[in-house]
């Protein structure tokens, strides 16, 4: 039996306490009204870089209008540039370039005036309102990203566990109890996540702009999606998915413990069956989940392989967490039968699925970049222009780094190499989720500051506390699994 | 000096593995082992150094990606930067996503093919190469261990008979 080390317990409490303080700080420092935003912007423009940002966001109520306007502006900019290049044979290039700058600055303003007949003051107020919403979203989004990230990690572990059961893997049964420990975070994480979703529906924040009836009324594109994107349907879907996953987690663990005390393999077979059914349910629910909880943050945008992409991201994170927890327990002497071959197998999964994530990341990016259809490409334009470092940094952390480190067979057995690679992969996938959610909620107002870090710390503390508490509840080696002997002697 | 070798023939891979371990323990130098199929763990038991073929493959992959990058940078960006369907050809990085499929394929192509050719060269395999099979049965169901004789013929024969060999032959190799 595992005993929760008091040091780790204290650490988890400290993380949660610091996290709560930071989250509270985030909510308290978010601006409450337009006056505060005005002061904030005034202070920024004295700093010098405020004007540039002001220009980049353009002026409109919601961030999504901002995006599309922005892309139209850039589109027109390109056309103007090529037109002047064609006609420039006789002129000197210097004159040309000033021409281009003037024209591109004029274009969006003209469009605005033609469309809405806004006075300068109204425009300024709209801009302030827009920034206010972004800043008010910031602590909420920070909480949302961390919450969904940790919940999906335990879901990723649950899927890996189910696959191992169904595939009748001979190497992994010695790790089943570790996986069950990690997945016991799922019910708790689901409840917190569900509460946040309900708070979104009760208009405590503007994370999902389609939940705002005013936006839906003025936005035809969103109004047309209201059959799918409406609060009751959305929250019922969420409830079904979260309950379904947690039910599998509960019964699978219960059967596994019952199998220990049994004389035949009835419970093993039961687990095999429910795992297969769970995997079918999962792949459908996962796809819909990714539309509901992540893609609908940008309700004007859609992508077909998005569900797979999200799946790859949290699946590889889940396996990394299994590896890290296993290494920790092994180093404390709790996993007698786990050897470097088991670790090696986990590391191969980390490596292979990192590449798989990159494949999907690139497939999604390249197809949209290549076709360059304005309604799809805005998604990446905001990310590349406003989130350049996190957007490409995630690829470096989730692809280049594991590719070069984990390609070596010997490295895959060295604890410190794996821990280092694992931490980089987890951080990279946090940033991946950050990239998926933040641009639609806070736009160019993003920063990885106190609210973001504190949210991660809080959920990390909670995760550690729940996972390691669950590990103390059952022996770390399943007794009567039909493959347990093979797994004990597994070597590669 | 005569070039005598002993051919100890076995008909089971488990017995062969034991024999290899005993031979190593008795400090007889194993020249070669012929088997009809890969015997798991044989290379470790014989003490053969691990292969470096994977390292070669990694380096060949690096060559492949360099070739792909240099080629497309020259053709598409340096030599004739046309506007093809509005794709930006001002610098390599600007148009890179379009080149990635080719970069990937050439990396795999170079890594795979050059590694295979390296394997053929290192293991001296080519068409019309004369087979070096000491006993035709080793391709079907027998295992053969070859050990050089240094004036200890009697001792070796009795040693290999004790390891469970179904047949022990002394051959004059030239």
XYZ file of C-alpha atoms in Angstrom:
666
model
C 0.000 0.000 0.000
C 1.081 3.518 -0.763
C 1.217 6.124 1.966
C 0.834 9.750 0.964
C 4.092 11.412 1.985
C 3.384 14.334 4.296
C 5.792 16.538 2.338
C 3.875 16.021 -0.891
C 0.602 16.634 0.905
C 1.919 19.888 2.327
C 3.173 20.859 -1.125
C -0.246 20.252 -2.639
C -1.912 22.393 0.049
C 0.598 25.191 -0.465
C 0.005 25.058 -4.237
C -3.756 25.242 -3.732
C -3.493 28.108 -1.235
C -1.119 30.122 -3.418
C -3.325 29.351 -6.402
C -6.489 30.578 -4.707
C -4.767 33.774 -3.603
C -3.497 34.384 -7.143
C -6.880 33.632 -8.699
C -8.538 36.020 -6.250
C -5.937 38.649 -7.081
C -6.720 38.180 -10.773
C -10.415 38.753 -10.246
C -9.886 41.733 -7.931
C -7.513 43.536 -10.286
C -9.676 43.077 -13.383
C -11.221 46.433 -14.321
C -14.868 46.880 -13.316
C -16.005 49.649 -15.650
C -15.045 51.738 -18.646
C -13.484 54.531 -16.575
C -10.846 52.172 -15.235
C -10.064 50.933 -18.722
C -9.715 54.508 -19.937
C -7.170 55.258 -17.221
C -5.366 52.032 -18.032
C -5.158 52.822 -21.734
C -4.039 56.372 -21.045
C -1.246 55.050 -18.845
C -0.273 52.600 -21.560
C -0.150 55.121 -24.387
C 2.271 57.195 -22.322
C 4.472 54.142 -22.316
C 4.515 54.367 -26.127
C 3.395 50.914 -27.234
C -0.285 51.440 -26.486
C -0.955 53.151 -29.774
C 0.329 50.252 -31.770
C -1.998 47.861 -29.977
C -4.859 50.278 -30.400
C -4.287 50.193 -34.109
C -3.990 46.414 -34.287
C -7.306 45.583 -32.681
C -9.331 48.007 -34.802
C -12.627 49.222 -33.458
C -15.621 47.036 -32.842
C -17.728 45.560 -30.052
C -16.749 41.926 -29.966
C -13.340 40.462 -30.520
C -14.738 38.389 -33.354
C -15.909 41.333 -35.341
C -12.463 42.674 -34.714
C -10.863 39.642 -36.213
C -12.821 39.640 -39.414
C -12.425 43.375 -39.928
C -8.787 42.991 -39.312
C -8.332 40.269 -41.865
C -10.269 42.227 -44.432
C -7.947 45.089 -43.794
C -4.899 42.912 -44.312
C -6.413 41.389 -47.414
C -6.937 44.822 -48.851
C -3.471 45.820 -47.816
C -2.067 42.973 -49.902
C -4.110 43.926 -52.923
C -3.038 47.541 -52.644
C 0.591 46.521 -52.335
C 0.566 44.298 -55.386
C -1.268 46.927 -57.387
C 1.348 49.545 -56.625
C 4.163 47.123 -57.334
C 2.757 46.465 -60.778
C 2.464 50.130 -61.619
C 5.804 51.173 -60.184
C 8.082 50.630 -63.157
C 8.935 54.316 -63.580
C 8.700 55.646 -60.000
C 11.339 55.330 -57.363
C 10.615 52.704 -54.733
C 10.731 55.172 -51.850
C 7.757 57.134 -53.039
C 5.866 53.893 -53.565
C 6.284 52.637 -50.089
C 4.927 55.830 -48.526
C 1.959 55.613 -50.872
C 1.226 52.117 -49.716
C 1.339 53.063 -46.050
C -1.040 55.954 -46.538
C -3.513 53.911 -48.504
C -3.615 51.007 -46.103
C -4.280 53.304 -43.206
C -7.103 54.948 -45.017
C -8.888 51.776 -46.102
C -10.329 50.509 -42.778
C -11.440 53.966 -41.694
C -13.330 54.503 -44.900
C -15.019 51.156 -44.533
C -16.126 51.976 -41.020
C -17.606 55.297 -41.957
C -19.474 53.781 -44.861
C -20.881 51.023 -42.679
C -21.904 52.493 -39.342
C -21.500 56.284 -39.527
C -19.630 56.366 -36.225
C -18.315 59.545 -34.710
C -14.845 59.497 -33.237
C -16.234 59.547 -29.718
C -18.545 56.595 -30.240
C -15.721 54.694 -31.798
C -13.535 55.388 -28.812
C -16.250 54.170 -26.453
C -16.731 51.011 -28.441
C -13.042 50.375 -28.245
C -13.046 50.907 -24.485
C -15.961 48.512 -24.121
C -14.119 45.939 -26.184
C -10.972 46.212 -24.077
C -13.064 46.069 -20.910
C -14.579 42.759 -21.958
C -11.162 41.362 -22.799
C -9.685 42.399 -19.475
C -12.672 41.082 -17.549
C -12.326 37.776 -19.388
C -8.686 37.431 -18.466
C -8.975 35.850 -14.977
C -11.905 33.718 -16.162
C -10.017 32.415 -19.164
C -6.958 31.709 -17.036
C -9.137 29.623 -14.740
C -10.883 27.970 -17.670
C -7.679 26.964 -19.451
C -6.107 25.450 -16.337
C -9.340 23.688 -15.365
C -9.973 22.093 -18.753
C -6.282 21.229 -19.130
C -6.058 19.182 -15.937
C -9.475 17.610 -16.451
C -8.536 16.527 -19.971
C -5.199 15.141 -18.776
C -7.007 12.721 -16.499
C -9.386 11.963 -19.357
C -6.384 11.224 -21.563
C -5.101 8.778 -18.960
C -8.535 7.175 -18.807
C -8.533 6.651 -22.567
C -5.043 5.194 -22.476
C -6.158 2.869 -19.682
C -9.220 1.751 -21.652
C -7.100 1.124 -24.744
C -4.657 -0.970 -22.723
C -7.561 -3.059 -21.400
C -9.127 -3.608 -24.787
C -5.800 -4.258 -26.522
C -4.982 -6.816 -23.803
C -1.577 -5.253 -23.456
C 0.897 -7.507 -21.727
C 3.199 -4.805 -20.441
C 0.930 -2.303 -18.737
C -1.129 -4.136 -16.046
C 1.488 -3.285 -13.398
C 0.655 0.364 -14.127
C -3.137 0.030 -14.005
C -3.424 1.168 -10.396
C -1.283 4.191 -11.138
C -3.569 5.067 -14.045
C -6.658 4.540 -11.896
C -5.159 6.857 -9.305
C -4.613 9.586 -11.902
C -8.077 9.199 -13.424
C -9.717 9.614 -10.025
C -9.144 13.337 -10.589
C -11.677 13.197 -13.434
C -14.927 13.278 -11.370
C -13.664 16.150 -9.203
C -12.235 18.067 -12.145
C -15.473 17.510 -14.055
C -17.563 19.031 -11.273
C -15.413 22.153 -11.095
C -15.431 22.424 -14.851
C -19.193 21.984 -15.000
C -19.663 24.730 -12.424
C -17.537 27.060 -14.567
C -19.662 26.196 -17.625
C -22.819 27.046 -15.671
C -21.285 30.335 -14.522
C -20.570 31.093 -18.199
C -24.237 30.425 -18.925
C -25.284 32.737 -16.090
C -23.301 35.579 -17.737
C -20.592 35.896 -15.110
C -18.127 36.271 -17.974
C -17.856 36.672 -21.741
C -15.763 33.607 -22.537
C -18.412 32.237 -24.906
C -19.766 35.219 -26.792
C -22.577 33.164 -28.319
C -24.029 32.865 -24.793
C -24.684 36.615 -24.927
C -28.180 37.179 -26.420
C -27.213 40.687 -27.622
C -24.358 39.289 -29.677
C -26.562 36.557 -31.125
C -29.200 39.133 -32.081
C -26.733 41.259 -34.021
C -24.671 38.440 -35.488
C -26.270 36.444 -38.277
C -23.562 33.811 -38.391
C -23.980 32.972 -34.718
C -27.761 33.238 -34.915
C -27.730 30.577 -37.626
C -25.819 28.264 -35.318
C -28.225 28.806 -32.424
C -29.830 25.439 -33.058
C -26.639 23.861 -31.830
C -25.060 26.638 -29.813
C -27.715 27.364 -27.219
C -27.238 27.159 -23.505
C -29.663 24.331 -22.525
C -28.526 21.959 -25.264
C -24.893 22.824 -24.624
C -25.036 22.262 -20.870
C -26.979 18.996 -21.262
C -24.345 17.716 -23.664
C -21.644 18.672 -21.178
C -23.484 16.893 -18.373
C -23.868 13.720 -20.428
C -20.224 13.623 -21.472
C -18.795 14.358 -18.049
C -21.089 11.831 -16.373
C -20.364 9.179 -18.987
C -16.615 9.453 -18.547
C -16.811 9.511 -14.764
C -19.121 6.489 -14.724
C -16.612 4.480 -16.710
C -13.853 5.638 -14.394
C -15.877 4.565 -11.343
C -17.014 1.155 -12.579
C -13.736 0.230 -14.189
C -11.891 0.801 -10.928
C -14.580 -0.995 -8.947
C -14.419 -4.050 -11.207
C -10.644 -4.055 -11.109
C -10.674 -4.116 -7.304
C -13.375 -6.797 -7.293
C -11.284 -8.922 -9.654
C -8.576 -9.058 -6.959
C -10.890 -10.949 -4.621
C -12.541 -13.193 -7.201
C -11.813 -16.775 -8.258
C -12.611 -16.418 -11.937
C -12.250 -13.722 -14.589
C -15.826 -12.387 -14.674
C -14.837 -8.889 -13.594
C -11.924 -8.823 -15.976
C -14.288 -9.628 -18.848
C -16.755 -7.056 -17.610
C -14.013 -4.449 -17.624
C -13.028 -5.488 -21.122
C -16.587 -4.930 -22.319
C -17.183 -1.604 -20.637
C -13.779 -0.365 -21.828
C -14.716 -1.147 -25.416
C -18.044 0.614 -25.005
C -16.357 3.561 -23.321
C -13.953 3.978 -26.219
C -16.835 4.180 -28.680
C -18.651 6.678 -26.472
C -15.452 8.593 -25.923
C -14.542 9.157 -29.527
C -17.977 10.582 -30.297
C -18.197 12.658 -27.126
C -14.610 13.884 -27.462
C -15.252 15.313 -30.892
C -18.395 17.111 -29.759
C -16.687 18.201 -26.550
C -13.938 19.890 -28.538
C -16.501 21.853 -30.546
C -18.489 22.790 -27.467
C -15.796 23.796 -25.028
C -12.992 25.007 -27.239
C -14.012 25.666 -30.838
C -17.186 27.563 -29.875
C -14.980 30.185 -28.239
C -14.419 31.333 -31.818
C -17.970 30.749 -33.069
C -17.252 32.198 -36.526
C -14.551 29.643 -37.159
C -14.662 25.921 -37.805
C -12.200 23.148 -38.533
C -12.897 19.515 -39.300
C -9.949 17.831 -37.649
C -10.176 19.969 -34.532
C -11.470 17.128 -32.345
C -8.512 14.928 -33.223
C -6.136 17.757 -32.655
C -7.489 18.431 -29.160
C -7.449 14.706 -28.466
C -3.806 14.333 -29.491
C -2.909 17.240 -27.250
C -4.403 15.897 -24.039
C -3.665 12.250 -24.843
C 0.069 12.824 -25.013
C -0.122 14.966 -21.863
C -1.971 12.159 -20.082
C 0.675 9.591 -20.993
C 3.383 11.989 -19.877
C 1.649 12.322 -16.525
C 1.475 8.519 -16.195
C 5.220 8.392 -16.846
C 5.979 11.140 -14.327
C 3.793 9.658 -11.562
C 5.253 6.196 -12.227
C 8.782 7.541 -12.038
C 7.955 9.322 -8.782
C 6.386 6.243 -7.175
C 9.228 4.052 -8.452
C 11.825 6.399 -6.997
C 10.042 6.131 -3.629
C 10.232 2.328 -3.890
C 6.517 1.621 -4.293
C 6.459 -0.080 -7.669
C 8.409 -3.287 -7.247
C 7.700 -4.765 -10.660
C 8.072 -1.681 -12.793
C 11.383 -1.751 -14.636
C 13.061 0.450 -17.220
C 11.288 -1.432 -20.003
C 7.901 -0.219 -18.775
C 9.293 3.286 -18.579
C 10.791 2.858 -22.028
C 7.376 1.920 -23.431
C 5.747 4.976 -21.889
C 8.520 7.136 -23.304
C 7.925 5.688 -26.768
C 4.279 6.629 -26.469
C 5.278 10.137 -25.384
C 7.562 10.410 -28.377
C 5.203 8.943 -30.941
C 2.169 10.901 -29.828
C 4.143 14.150 -29.690
C 4.836 13.601 -33.365
C 1.178 12.708 -33.902
C 0.101 15.987 -32.256
C 2.478 17.875 -34.540
C 1.101 16.084 -37.568
C -2.407 17.268 -36.705
C -1.245 20.749 -35.714
C 0.512 21.128 -39.024
C -2.288 19.552 -41.066
C -4.764 21.999 -39.610
C -2.463 24.979 -40.007
C -1.113 24.174 -43.451
C -4.455 23.424 -45.075
C -5.895 26.714 -43.889
C -2.715 28.683 -44.631
C -2.487 27.215 -48.118
C -6.077 27.851 -49.155
C -6.130 31.194 -47.334
C -9.935 31.453 -47.289
C -10.659 34.618 -45.289
C -13.341 33.121 -43.040
C -11.018 30.347 -41.899
C -7.676 32.056 -41.941
C -8.551 34.779 -39.403
C -8.086 32.149 -36.713
C -4.409 31.813 -37.548
C -3.873 35.469 -38.374
C -4.805 36.486 -34.825
C -2.583 33.774 -33.433
C 0.433 34.544 -35.561
C 0.168 38.307 -35.164
C -0.762 38.510 -31.497
C 0.454 35.169 -30.096
C 3.556 34.667 -32.185
C 5.811 33.285 -29.467
C 3.283 30.976 -27.767
C 1.937 29.811 -31.133
C 5.271 28.733 -32.579
C 6.829 28.097 -29.166
C 4.260 25.344 -28.608
C 5.533 23.589 -31.728
C 9.104 23.786 -30.504
C 8.180 22.473 -27.051
C 5.793 19.771 -28.233
C 7.655 18.632 -31.308
C 11.267 19.699 -31.754
C 12.302 19.171 -28.152
C 10.771 15.689 -27.647
C 11.829 14.708 -31.170
C 15.477 15.382 -30.487
C 15.516 14.138 -26.887
C 13.297 11.064 -27.000
C 14.522 9.649 -30.309
C 17.423 8.011 -28.477
C 16.689 4.557 -27.047
C 19.061 4.937 -24.108
C 17.621 8.326 -23.158
C 14.152 6.806 -22.916
C 15.343 4.837 -19.877
C 17.068 7.650 -18.012
C 14.870 9.145 -15.308
C 16.091 12.723 -15.374
C 15.887 12.936 -19.173
C 12.301 11.706 -19.064
C 11.324 14.065 -16.255
C 12.785 16.995 -18.149
C 11.128 15.995 -21.421
C 7.855 15.367 -19.573
C 7.823 18.793 -17.965
C 8.524 20.491 -21.295
C 5.772 18.467 -22.997
C 3.241 19.306 -20.286
C 4.152 22.991 -20.339
C 3.960 22.912 -24.134
C 0.496 21.447 -24.109
C -0.683 23.939 -21.511
C 0.459 26.625 -23.939
C -1.328 24.746 -26.695
C -4.619 25.014 -24.794
C -3.740 28.619 -23.957
C -3.399 29.279 -27.700
C -6.718 27.633 -28.450
C -8.716 29.583 -25.883
C -7.077 32.927 -25.110
C -7.151 34.613 -28.537
C -10.942 34.319 -28.624
C -11.453 35.611 -25.096
C -8.768 38.185 -24.301
C -7.268 38.812 -27.743
C -4.151 40.945 -27.643
C -4.537 41.529 -23.900
C -2.932 38.163 -23.102
C -0.117 37.688 -20.680
C 1.088 34.705 -18.684
C 0.990 36.532 -15.390
C -0.363 35.987 -11.913
C -3.917 34.845 -12.808
C -2.658 32.303 -15.345
C 0.153 30.875 -13.222
C -1.989 30.876 -10.081
C -4.756 28.937 -11.835
C -2.271 26.322 -12.962
C -0.809 26.082 -9.453
C -4.233 25.686 -7.892
C -5.294 22.881 -10.200
C -1.850 21.291 -9.962
C -2.159 21.208 -6.165
C -5.661 19.802 -6.367
C -4.526 17.249 -8.931
C -1.622 16.079 -6.766
C -3.801 15.916 -3.678
C -6.597 13.885 -5.272
C -4.365 11.585 -7.303
C -2.055 10.631 -4.470
C -4.947 10.296 -2.018
C -6.592 7.874 -4.445
C -3.329 5.933 -4.743
C -3.399 5.211 -0.999
C -6.841 3.593 -1.282
C -5.804 0.395 -3.091
C -2.682 -1.788 -3.464
C -0.447 -0.570 -6.276
C -0.372 -3.976 -7.954
C -3.497 -5.587 -9.375
C -3.508 -9.130 -8.034
C -5.498 -11.279 -10.427
C -5.286 -9.601 -13.780
C -4.783 -12.358 -16.389
C -1.809 -10.460 -17.811
C -0.182 -9.440 -14.567
C 2.494 -12.161 -14.605
C 3.526 -11.276 -18.127
C 3.586 -7.638 -17.141
C 5.772 -8.293 -14.079
C 8.359 -9.978 -16.264
C 8.052 -7.591 -19.146
C 11.317 -6.609 -20.669
C 12.154 -5.032 -23.934
C 49.342 -23.706 -39.431
C 46.154 -25.504 -40.207
C 42.864 -23.606 -40.348
C 40.665 -26.084 -38.606
C 37.260 -25.087 -37.321
C 34.626 -26.921 -35.362
C 31.048 -26.966 -36.550
C 28.768 -27.710 -33.630
C 25.216 -28.248 -34.874
C 22.105 -27.899 -32.710
C 18.444 -28.446 -33.438
C 16.870 -26.159 -30.843
C 17.389 -22.464 -30.206
C 17.214 -22.842 -26.406
C 20.008 -25.432 -26.458
C 21.954 -23.168 -28.785
C 21.616 -20.229 -26.385
C 22.857 -22.366 -23.496
C 25.736 -23.644 -25.607
C 26.715 -20.103 -26.598
C 26.750 -19.041 -22.947
C 28.841 -22.080 -21.958
C 31.262 -21.514 -24.824
C 31.726 -17.913 -23.786
C 32.210 -18.982 -20.175
C 34.882 -21.490 -21.284
C 36.612 -18.659 -23.230
C 36.411 -20.275 -26.654
C 36.173 -17.661 -29.351
C 32.958 -18.034 -31.381
C 33.684 -17.247 -35.026
C 30.120 -17.311 -36.257
C 26.637 -18.652 -35.501
C 24.250 -19.590 -38.309
C 20.523 -19.766 -37.558
C 17.434 -20.175 -39.760
C 15.631 -17.311 -37.967
C 16.482 -14.504 -35.551
C 17.078 -15.925 -32.087
C 16.055 -13.333 -29.530
C 18.966 -12.426 -27.285
C 21.610 -14.288 -29.283
C 23.631 -11.156 -30.008
C 23.703 -10.298 -26.311
C 24.738 -13.839 -25.373
C 27.537 -13.728 -27.957
C 28.633 -10.321 -26.727
C 28.246 -8.611 -30.102
C 28.476 -4.821 -29.961
C 25.140 -3.035 -30.592
C 24.476 -1.819 -34.114
C 25.039 1.818 -35.036
C 22.714 1.650 -38.012
C 20.137 3.888 -36.250
C 22.743 6.616 -35.770
C 23.555 6.404 -39.490
C 19.869 6.697 -40.314
C 19.521 9.834 -38.180
C 22.461 11.466 -39.935
C 21.120 10.465 -43.370
C 17.815 12.062 -42.371
C 19.670 15.280 -41.579
C 21.249 15.111 -45.042
C 17.801 14.580 -46.558
C 16.236 17.615 -44.915
C 19.251 19.731 -45.919
C 18.965 18.618 -49.530
C 15.230 19.382 -49.572
C 15.710 22.804 -48.006
C 18.607 23.811 -50.213
C 16.885 22.559 -53.344
C 13.594 24.333 -52.789
C 15.208 27.488 -51.490
C 17.260 27.702 -54.658
C 14.475 26.783 -57.074
C 11.493 28.544 -55.553
C 13.043 31.520 -53.764
C 16.464 32.362 -55.248
C 16.440 31.317 -58.870
C 12.992 32.286 -60.096
C 10.683 33.667 -57.403
C 7.429 33.691 -59.316
C 4.071 34.596 -57.881
C 2.242 31.259 -58.058
C -1.307 31.619 -56.859
C -0.378 34.398 -54.448
C 2.021 32.310 -52.381
C 4.680 34.545 -50.841
C 8.072 33.693 -52.319
C 10.050 36.539 -50.736
C 11.896 34.302 -48.311
C 12.057 30.617 -47.521
C 10.364 30.897 -44.149
C 7.388 32.775 -45.600
C 6.495 29.950 -47.931
C 7.778 27.141 -45.728
C 4.494 25.366 -44.926
C 4.169 24.534 -48.616
C 7.614 22.922 -48.583
C 7.138 20.814 -45.453
C 5.597 17.777 -47.193
C 8.619 17.545 -49.469
C 11.060 18.174 -46.621
C 9.418 15.388 -44.659
C 9.376 12.922 -47.519
C 12.978 13.543 -48.504
C 14.088 13.145 -44.884
C 12.380 9.757 -44.715
C 13.594 8.826 -48.184
C 17.239 9.554 -47.458
C 17.135 7.995 -43.995
C 15.477 4.805 -45.205
C 17.316 4.173 -48.440
C 20.790 5.170 -47.349
C 20.381 3.111 -44.194
C 19.374 0.057 -46.220
C 22.302 0.530 -48.557
C 24.588 0.912 -45.539
C 23.185 -2.324 -44.191
C 23.893 -4.128 -47.475
C 27.415 -2.802 -47.606
C 28.256 -3.551 -43.984
C 26.841 -7.076 -44.191
C 28.305 -7.591 -47.671
C 25.078 -8.446 -49.446
C 24.531 -7.981 -53.149
C 23.033 -9.817 -56.135
C 25.173 -12.686 -57.427
C 27.031 -12.827 -54.166
C 28.171 -16.356 -53.407
C 26.307 -17.762 -50.423
C 28.449 -18.492 -47.384
C 26.349 -21.242 -45.992
C 28.435 -23.913 -44.183
C 25.571 -26.404 -43.997
C 22.325 -26.257 -45.986
C 20.285 -27.326 -42.970
C 20.990 -24.051 -41.177
C 18.445 -22.290 -43.401
C 15.774 -24.762 -42.468
C 15.820 -26.189 -38.958
C 19.387 -26.444 -37.631
C 21.670 -24.056 -35.773
C 25.409 -24.050 -36.300
C 28.179 -22.606 -34.152
C 31.641 -22.224 -35.647
C 34.672 -22.183 -33.338
C 38.326 -22.107 -34.385
C 40.626 -24.937 -33.304
C 44.059 -24.136 -31.818
C 45.705 -27.530 -31.142
C 42.869 -28.420 -28.787
C 40.739 -30.500 -31.101
C 39.962 -33.355 -28.718
C 39.047 -31.021 -25.896
C 36.767 -28.936 -28.100
C 34.954 -31.931 -29.544
C 34.142 -33.346 -26.140
C 33.208 -29.866 -24.905
C 30.678 -29.294 -27.678
C 29.255 -32.767 -27.367
C 28.577 -31.985 -23.715
C 26.641 -28.833 -24.702
C 23.947 -30.883 -26.423
C 25.112 -30.633 -30.033
C 23.474 -33.173 -32.333
C 26.578 -33.190 -34.512
C 30.163 -31.970 -34.056
C 32.341 -31.759 -37.170
C 35.947 -30.699 -37.619
C 36.432 -28.956 -40.966
C 39.596 -27.840 -42.668
C 38.966 -24.293 -43.787
C 41.304 -22.721 -46.282
